[in-house]
CSV table of C-alpha atoms in Angstrom, one decimal:
chain,number,residue,atom,x,y,z
V,1,UNK,CA,43.8,65.8,31.9
V,2,UNK,CA,41.7,68.4,34.2
V,3,UNK,CA,43.2,71.0,32.3
V,4,UNK,CA,42.0,70.1,28.8
V,5,UNK,CA,38.4,71.1,27.7
V,6,UNK,CA,37.6,72.9,24.4
V,7,UNK,CA,34.5,74.7,24.0
V,8,UNK,CA,34.7,74.7,20.6
V,9,UNK,CA,34.7,71.2,20.2
V,10,UNK,CA,31.6,70.6,22.7
V,11,UNK,CA,29.8,72.9,20.6
V,12,UNK,CA,30.6,70.4,17.9
V,13,UNK,CA,29.2,67.5,20.0
V,14,UNK,CA,32.1,66.0,21.5
V,15,UNK,CA,32.5,66.4,25.0
V,16,UNK,CA,36.1,65.5,25.6
V,17,UNK,CA,35.9,65.9,29.7
V,18,UNK,CA,33.2,63.1,29.4
V,19,UNK,CA,35.9,60.8,27.9
V,20,UNK,CA,38.3,61.1,30.9
V,21,UNK,CA,35.9,60.1,33.2
V,22,UNK,CA,34.6,57.1,31.7
V,23,UNK,CA,38.2,56.2,31.2
V,24,UNK,CA,38.5,56.8,35.4
V,25,UNK,CA,34.9,54.6,35.8
V,26,UNK,CA,36.4,52.0,33.5
V,27,UNK,CA,39.6,51.6,35.4
V,28,UNK,CA,38.1,49.2,38.0
V,29,UNK,CA,36.5,47.3,35.9
V,30,UNK,CA,40.1,46.8,33.4
V,31,UNK,CA,41.7,46.0,36.7
V,32,UNK,CA,39.9,43.0,36.8
V,33,UNK,CA,41.6,41.5,33.8
V,34,UNK,CA,45.3,42.1,34.9
V,35,UNK,CA,47.7,38.8,34.4
V,36,UNK,CA,51.1,38.7,34.1
V,37,UNK,CA,51.9,39.6,30.6
V,38,UNK,CA,50.7,43.4,31.7
V,39,UNK,CA,53.3,45.7,31.5
V,40,UNK,CA,51.0,49.2,31.8
V,41,UNK,CA,47.9,50.9,33.0
V,42,UNK,CA,45.1,51.8,30.6
V,43,UNK,CA,45.3,55.2,29.2
V,44,UNK,CA,48.6,55.1,27.4
V,45,UNK,CA,49.2,55.2,23.9
V,46,UNK,CA,49.3,51.4,23.1
V,47,UNK,CA,48.2,48.0,25.2
V,48,UNK,CA,52.1,46.3,25.7
V,49,UNK,CA,51.8,42.6,26.5
V,50,UNK,CA,55.1,40.6,27.8
V,51,UNK,CA,55.1,37.2,26.2
V,52,UNK,CA,55.9,34.2,28.4
V,53,UNK,CA,57.3,31.8,25.3
V,54,UNK,CA,58.8,29.1,28.0
V,55,UNK,CA,58.4,26.3,26.4
V,56,UNK,CA,57.7,26.6,23.0
V,57,UNK,CA,59.2,25.8,20.0
V,58,UNK,CA,57.6,27.6,17.3
V,59,UNK,CA,54.8,30.5,18.9
V,60,UNK,CA,52.3,31.3,16.7
V,61,UNK,CA,50.1,34.6,17.5
V,62,UNK,CA,46.7,33.8,16.5
V,63,UNK,CA,44.2,36.9,16.2
V,64,UNK,CA,40.3,37.1,15.9
V,65,UNK,CA,38.0,40.1,15.8
V,66,UNK,CA,34.3,40.8,15.4
V,67,UNK,CA,31.5,42.8,16.7
V,68,UNK,CA,28.5,42.0,18.5
V,69,UNK,CA,26.0,42.8,15.6
V,70,UNK,CA,22.2,44.2,15.9
V,71,UNK,CA,22.4,42.3,19.3
V,72,UNK,CA,23.0,46.0,20.2
V,73,UNK,CA,19.5,47.1,19.6
V,74,UNK,CA,18.0,44.6,22.3
V,75,UNK,CA,20.7,46.3,25.2
V,76,UNK,CA,19.5,49.6,24.0
V,77,UNK,CA,15.6,48.9,24.1
V,78,UNK,CA,16.4,47.3,27.3
V,79,UNK,CA,18.8,50.1,28.8
V,80,UNK,CA,20.8,47.2,29.7
V,81,UNK,CA,24.8,47.9,28.5
V,82,UNK,CA,26.6,45.9,31.2
V,83,UNK,CA,26.9,42.2,29.5
V,84,UNK,CA,26.8,42.9,26.1
V,85,UNK,CA,30.9,43.3,26.0
V,86,UNK,CA,30.6,39.8,27.1
V,87,UNK,CA,29.5,39.0,23.6
V,88,UNK,CA,31.8,40.7,22.0
V,89,UNK,CA,34.8,39.4,23.9
V,90,UNK,CA,33.4,35.8,23.3
V,91,UNK,CA,33.1,36.2,19.6
V,92,UNK,CA,36.7,36.7,19.4
V,93,UNK,CA,37.7,34.3,21.5
V,94,UNK,CA,35.6,31.7,20.8
V,95,UNK,CA,37.1,31.8,17.2
V,96,UNK,CA,40.7,32.1,18.2
V,97,UNK,CA,40.2,28.5,20.5
V,98,UNK,CA,39.4,26.7,17.2
V,99,UNK,CA,42.9,27.0,16.1
V,100,UNK,CA,44.6,25.7,19.5
V,101,UNK,CA,45.6,29.0,20.7
V,102,UNK,CA,45.1,30.3,24.4
V,103,UNK,CA,44.0,33.6,24.4
V,104,UNK,CA,46.6,36.8,25.7
V,105,UNK,CA,45.1,40.2,25.2
V,106,UNK,CA,41.8,41.6,24.5
V,107,UNK,CA,41.4,45.5,22.5
V,108,UNK,CA,38.0,47.0,22.3
V,109,UNK,CA,36.5,49.6,20.4
V,110,UNK,CA,33.3,51.7,20.8
V,111,UNK,CA,31.2,54.3,18.6
V,112,UNK,CA,28.7,56.2,20.3
V,113,UNK,CA,26.7,59.0,19.0
V,114,UNK,CA,27.3,60.7,22.5
V,115,UNK,CA,29.3,59.4,25.2
V,116,UNK,CA,27.3,59.2,28.3
V,117,UNK,CA,30.4,58.1,30.7
V,118,UNK,CA,28.4,55.7,32.8
V,119,UNK,CA,27.2,53.8,29.8
V,120,UNK,CA,30.4,53.7,28.4
V,121,UNK,CA,31.8,52.1,32.1
V,122,UNK,CA,29.1,49.2,32.0
V,123,UNK,CA,30.1,48.6,28.5
V,124,UNK,CA,33.5,48.1,29.4
V,125,UNK,CA,32.5,46.3,32.8
V,126,UNK,CA,31.0,43.0,30.2
V,127,UNK,CA,34.0,43.8,27.8
V,128,UNK,CA,36.2,43.1,31.5
V,129,UNK,CA,34.0,40.2,32.5
V,130,UNK,CA,34.3,38.3,29.4
V,131,UNK,CA,37.8,38.9,29.4
V,132,UNK,CA,38.0,37.1,33.3
V,133,UNK,CA,36.4,34.3,31.5
V,134,UNK,CA,38.5,33.7,28.9
V,135,UNK,CA,41.5,34.4,30.6
V,136,UNK,CA,42.4,37.6,28.7
V,137,UNK,CA,44.3,41.1,29.8
V,138,UNK,CA,42.0,43.9,29.1
V,139,UNK,CA,44.8,46.0,27.6
V,140,UNK,CA,43.4,49.5,25.6
V,141,UNK,CA,40.7,50.3,23.6
V,142,UNK,CA,38.9,53.3,22.1
V,143,UNK,CA,36.1,55.0,22.8
V,144,UNK,CA,35.1,57.5,19.9
V,145,UNK,CA,32.1,59.7,19.8
V,146,UNK,CA,30.3,60.9,16.1
V,147,UNK,CA,27.8,63.1,16.5
V,148,UNK,CA,26.0,63.4,13.5
V,149,UNK,CA,26.6,60.3,12.3
V,150,UNK,CA,25.0,58.6,15.5
V,151,UNK,CA,22.2,59.2,17.3
V,152,UNK,CA,23.0,60.4,20.8
V,153,UNK,CA,21.6,56.8,22.4
V,154,UNK,CA,23.3,54.6,19.6
V,155,UNK,CA,26.5,52.7,20.0
V,156,UNK,CA,28.9,50.3,18.1
V,157,UNK,CA,31.0,47.8,19.8
V,158,UNK,CA,33.7,45.9,18.7
V,159,UNK,CA,37.2,44.9,19.1
V,160,UNK,CA,39.7,42.1,18.9
V,161,UNK,CA,41.9,39.1,20.8
V,162,UNK,CA,45.1,38.1,20.0
V,163,UNK,CA,46.7,34.6,21.1
V,164,UNK,CA,49.2,31.8,21.3
V,165,UNK,CA,50.1,28.1,20.3
V,166,UNK,CA,53.1,26.0,19.7
V,167,UNK,CA,52.9,25.9,16.0
V,168,UNK,CA,53.2,22.1,16.0
V,169,UNK,CA,50.0,21.9,18.4
V,170,UNK,CA,47.7,24.3,15.8
V,171,UNK,CA,44.6,22.1,15.3
V,172,UNK,CA,44.1,21.3,11.7
V,173,UNK,CA,41.6,18.9,10.3
V,174,UNK,CA,44.1,16.1,8.6
V,175,UNK,CA,44.1,13.5,11.0
V,176,UNK,CA,40.3,13.3,11.0
V,177,UNK,CA,39.2,10.0,10.0
V,178,UNK,CA,35.8,8.5,9.7
V,179,UNK,CA,34.5,6.8,12.8
V,180,UNK,CA,35.9,10.0,14.4
V,181,UNK,CA,33.1,11.3,17.2
V,182,UNK,CA,31.0,14.9,16.7
V,183,UNK,CA,30.5,16.6,20.1
V,184,UNK,CA,28.5,19.5,20.6
V,185,UNK,CA,28.8,21.9,23.7
V,186,UNK,CA,25.7,23.6,24.5
V,187,UNK,CA,25.1,27.4,24.1
V,188,UNK,CA,23.3,29.9,26.4
V,189,UNK,CA,20.7,30.8,24.0
V,190,UNK,CA,21.1,33.0,20.5
V,191,UNK,CA,24.3,34.5,21.1
V,192,UNK,CA,25.1,36.9,18.4
V,193,UNK,CA,24.2,36.4,15.2
V,194,UNK,CA,20.8,36.0,13.2
V,195,UNK,CA,19.8,39.3,15.1
V,196,UNK,CA,18.1,41.0,12.2
V,197,UNK,CA,16.4,38.1,11.7
V,198,UNK,CA,15.1,37.3,15.2
V,199,UNK,CA,14.6,41.8,15.7
V,200,UNK,CA,12.3,41.1,12.6
V,201,UNK,CA,10.4,38.1,13.7
V,202,UNK,CA,9.4,40.1,17.3
V,203,UNK,CA,9.0,43.3,15.8
V,204,UNK,CA,11.3,44.7,18.4
V,205,UNK,CA,10.9,48.2,17.8
V,206,UNK,CA,7.3,48.2,18.4
V,207,UNK,CA,6.8,45.0,20.7
V,208,UNK,CA,4.7,46.3,24.1
V,209,UNK,CA,5.6,42.5,25.2
V,210,UNK,CA,9.3,42.6,24.9
V,211,UNK,CA,9.7,42.5,28.6
V,212,UNK,CA,6.7,40.7,30.2
V,213,UNK,CA,7.4,37.1,31.0
V,214,UNK,CA,6.8,34.3,28.0
V,215,UNK,CA,5.4,31.5,28.6
V,216,UNK,CA,7.2,29.1,26.0
V,217,UNK,CA,10.5,30.5,27.9
V,218,UNK,CA,9.4,29.5,31.3
V,219,UNK,CA,8.7,32.9,32.3
V,220,UNK,CA,11.9,34.6,31.1
V,221,UNK,CA,10.9,37.3,28.8
V,222,UNK,CA,12.0,37.1,25.0
V,223,UNK,CA,14.4,40.4,25.7
V,224,UNK,CA,16.5,39.0,28.6
V,225,UNK,CA,16.2,35.7,26.7
V,226,UNK,CA,17.4,37.2,23.9
V,227,UNK,CA,19.9,39.3,25.8
V,228,UNK,CA,21.7,36.4,27.7
V,229,UNK,CA,25.8,36.5,26.8
V,230,UNK,CA,27.3,34.5,24.2
V,231,UNK,CA,29.3,31.5,26.5
V,232,UNK,CA,33.0,31.5,26.3
V,233,UNK,CA,34.2,28.3,25.8
V,234,UNK,CA,38.0,29.0,26.3
V,235,UNK,CA,38.9,27.4,29.6
V,236,UNK,CA,36.7,24.3,29.1
V,237,UNK,CA,38.9,23.6,25.0
V,238,UNK,CA,42.4,24.5,26.5
V,239,UNK,CA,41.4,21.6,29.3
V,240,UNK,CA,40.2,19.1,26.7
V,241,UNK,CA,43.3,19.9,24.6
V,242,UNK,CA,45.9,19.1,27.4
V,243,UNK,CA,44.3,15.3,27.4
V,244,UNK,CA,42.3,14.4,24.0
V,245,UNK,CA,43.5,14.6,20.6
V,246,UNK,CA,41.1,17.1,19.4
V,247,UNK,CA,41.1,17.2,15.6
V,248,UNK,CA,38.5,19.8,14.9
V,249,UNK,CA,36.8,22.7,16.2
V,250,UNK,CA,34.0,25.1,14.8
V,251,UNK,CA,32.0,27.9,16.7
V,252,UNK,CA,28.8,27.9,15.7
V,253,UNK,CA,28.2,31.5,14.5
V,254,UNK,CA,26.1,33.1,11.8
V,255,UNK,CA,25.6,30.5,9.5
V,256,UNK,CA,24.7,27.9,11.8
V,257,UNK,CA,25.5,24.7,11.5
V,258,UNK,CA,25.5,24.2,7.5
V,259,UNK,CA,28.2,27.4,7.2
V,260,UNK,CA,30.0,26.8,10.5
V,261,UNK,CA,31.3,22.8,11.1
V,262,UNK,CA,32.0,22.3,7.5
V,263,UNK,CA,35.4,24.7,8.0
V,264,UNK,CA,36.9,22.4,9.8
V,265,UNK,CA,36.2,19.0,8.1
V,266,UNK,CA,38.4,18.1,5.4
V,267,UNK,CA,37.3,17.1,1.6
V,268,UNK,CA,36.2,13.7,1.4
V,269,UNK,CA,34.9,13.7,5.0
V,270,UNK,CA,31.1,14.3,5.9
V,271,UNK,CA,29.8,15.3,9.7
V,272,UNK,CA,27.2,13.1,10.1
V,273,UNK,CA,24.7,15.3,12.6
V,274,UNK,CA,21.6,13.6,13.9
V,275,UNK,CA,19.2,15.8,14.4
V,276,UNK,CA,17.1,14.2,17.2
V,277,UNK,CA,20.3,14.5,19.4
V,278,UNK,CA,20.4,18.3,19.1
V,279,UNK,CA,19.2,19.9,22.8
V,280,UNK,CA,17.4,22.5,20.8
V,281,UNK,CA,16.9,25.7,23.0
V,282,UNK,CA,13.1,26.6,23.5
V,283,UNK,CA,14.2,30.2,22.5
V,284,UNK,CA,14.9,28.6,19.1
V,285,UNK,CA,11.4,26.7,18.9
V,286,UNK,CA,9.6,30.1,19.2
V,287,UNK,CA,11.7,32.1,16.9
V,288,UNK,CA,10.6,29.2,14.1
V,289,UNK,CA,7.3,29.3,15.0
V,290,UNK,CA,6.8,32.9,15.2
V,291,UNK,CA,8.3,33.6,12.5
V,292,UNK,CA,7.0,30.3,10.2
V,293,UNK,CA,10.8,29.8,9.4
V,294,UNK,CA,11.7,26.1,7.9
V,295,UNK,CA,13.9,23.6,9.8
V,296,UNK,CA,16.8,24.0,7.2
V,297,UNK,CA,16.8,27.7,7.6
V,298,UNK,CA,16.7,27.9,11.0
V,299,UNK,CA,19.8,25.5,11.3
V,300,UNK,CA,21.9,27.4,8.8
V,301,UNK,CA,21.2,30.7,10.7
V,302,UNK,CA,21.2,29.6,14.3
V,303,UNK,CA,23.6,27.8,16.9
V,304,UNK,CA,20.2,26.1,17.6
V,305,UNK,CA,21.5,25.1,21.3
V,306,UNK,CA,25.0,24.4,19.8
V,307,UNK,CA,27.7,26.8,20.5
V,308,UNK,CA,30.8,25.0,19.5
V,309,UNK,CA,31.3,21.4,18.0
V,310,UNK,CA,34.5,19.0,18.8
V,311,UNK,CA,36.2,16.6,16.9
V,312,UNK,CA,37.8,13.7,19.0
V,313,UNK,CA,38.8,10.3,18.0
V,314,UNK,CA,35.9,7.4,19.4
V,315,UNK,CA,38.5,6.2,21.6
V,316,UNK,CA,38.5,8.8,23.8
V,317,UNK,CA,34.6,10.3,23.4
V,318,UNK,CA,34.2,9.2,27.3
V,319,UNK,CA,36.9,11.3,28.5
V,320,UNK,CA,36.0,14.0,26.4
V,321,UNK,CA,32.7,14.2,27.5
V,322,UNK,CA,33.9,13.8,30.8
V,323,UNK,CA,36.5,16.7,30.9
V,324,UNK,CA,33.9,19.1,29.3
V,325,UNK,CA,31.4,18.5,31.6
V,326,UNK,CA,33.4,18.5,34.8
V,327,UNK,CA,34.1,22.3,33.6
V,328,UNK,CA,30.6,23.3,33.3
V,329,UNK,CA,29.7,21.9,29.5
V,330,UNK,CA,26.8,20.4,28.7
V,331,UNK,CA,28.5,18.2,26.3
V,332,UNK,CA,27.2,15.4,24.3
V,333,UNK,CA,28.0,13.2,21.1
V,334,UNK,CA,25.8,14.7,17.7
V,335,UNK,CA,27.1,13.0,15.0
V,336,UNK,CA,29.9,10.9,13.8
V,337,UNK,CA,32.6,11.8,10.9
V,338,UNK,CA,31.8,9.8,7.7
V,339,UNK,CA,33.0,9.7,3.9
V,340,UNK,CA,31.2,11.6,1.9
V,341,UNK,CA,31.3,14.8,-0.8
V,342,UNK,CA,29.0,17.2,1.6
V,343,UNK,CA,31.1,18.0,4.9
V,344,UNK,CA,27.9,18.4,6.8
V,345,UNK,CA,24.7,16.4,6.9
V,346,UNK,CA,21.6,17.1,9.1
V,347,UNK,CA,19.7,14.1,9.0
């Protein structure tokens, strides 16, 4: 690597030596995520991971991929890049866990206008933190410099997660019945969805008050509140699955309650949600008031304070709440499963 340099490539806007320095800077972050499945170090052509299939009859790999979306613009405006990677991991592993799969490893992809090694290392530091929180190994990734296609300070971040579950333990909704309980797991904020609307509401590109204390947010600024990383629910859900008959899980992302909860509800049944029980976070009240957004649109766009919902038997409601709370979740009942043609009703 020391002798690798192309003056011609650099003249075209790509500094490959910056890429090598970025890899060196990120290595210590990647090292934090290593687990028993890791077989090689970062920097090879492919990430290798050894599978431990002990105790599994029919192992099934479950994958999920996603990006951070335009929340990245908030990170750029605040020049804070060390948490956005948590969002990238969260958006993937929170999907994978909905099937009951334990995340194994993660790979990221960063496209940037100009490779600034320190900034890339900050981004990867967040990715590594997300991997630690989800028990995933960061076994590889890619950083691509795109001069002429992206502005020098712009970047995009995406990734994917691979998890594993025994086929007989895959969560489906075939056993869901009327009377089952719908439990909410509180979100940490807006998470990583709806930011095109958020950015419009707060006019973030021209808002001089973005970093100032905001009374409606308890003194926190709008910028730092919006940049709060997406909560990762993997470890608490895995603990829940060990003791409770979980019949459905929904990751509340883009489309809010109306699009995501129905994905775990079978035909003929309905998740009847009591809107009054939802612990709506202050940031959502602020978005609604500043943007004059109707309540239904809010529940159809944002998580409104509920990052994930789980359906459990009524008889195991108390146990489920106890387990989730013991793992740091603000978990509470928001509804019940009833008969009905609509898969979700908020009343």
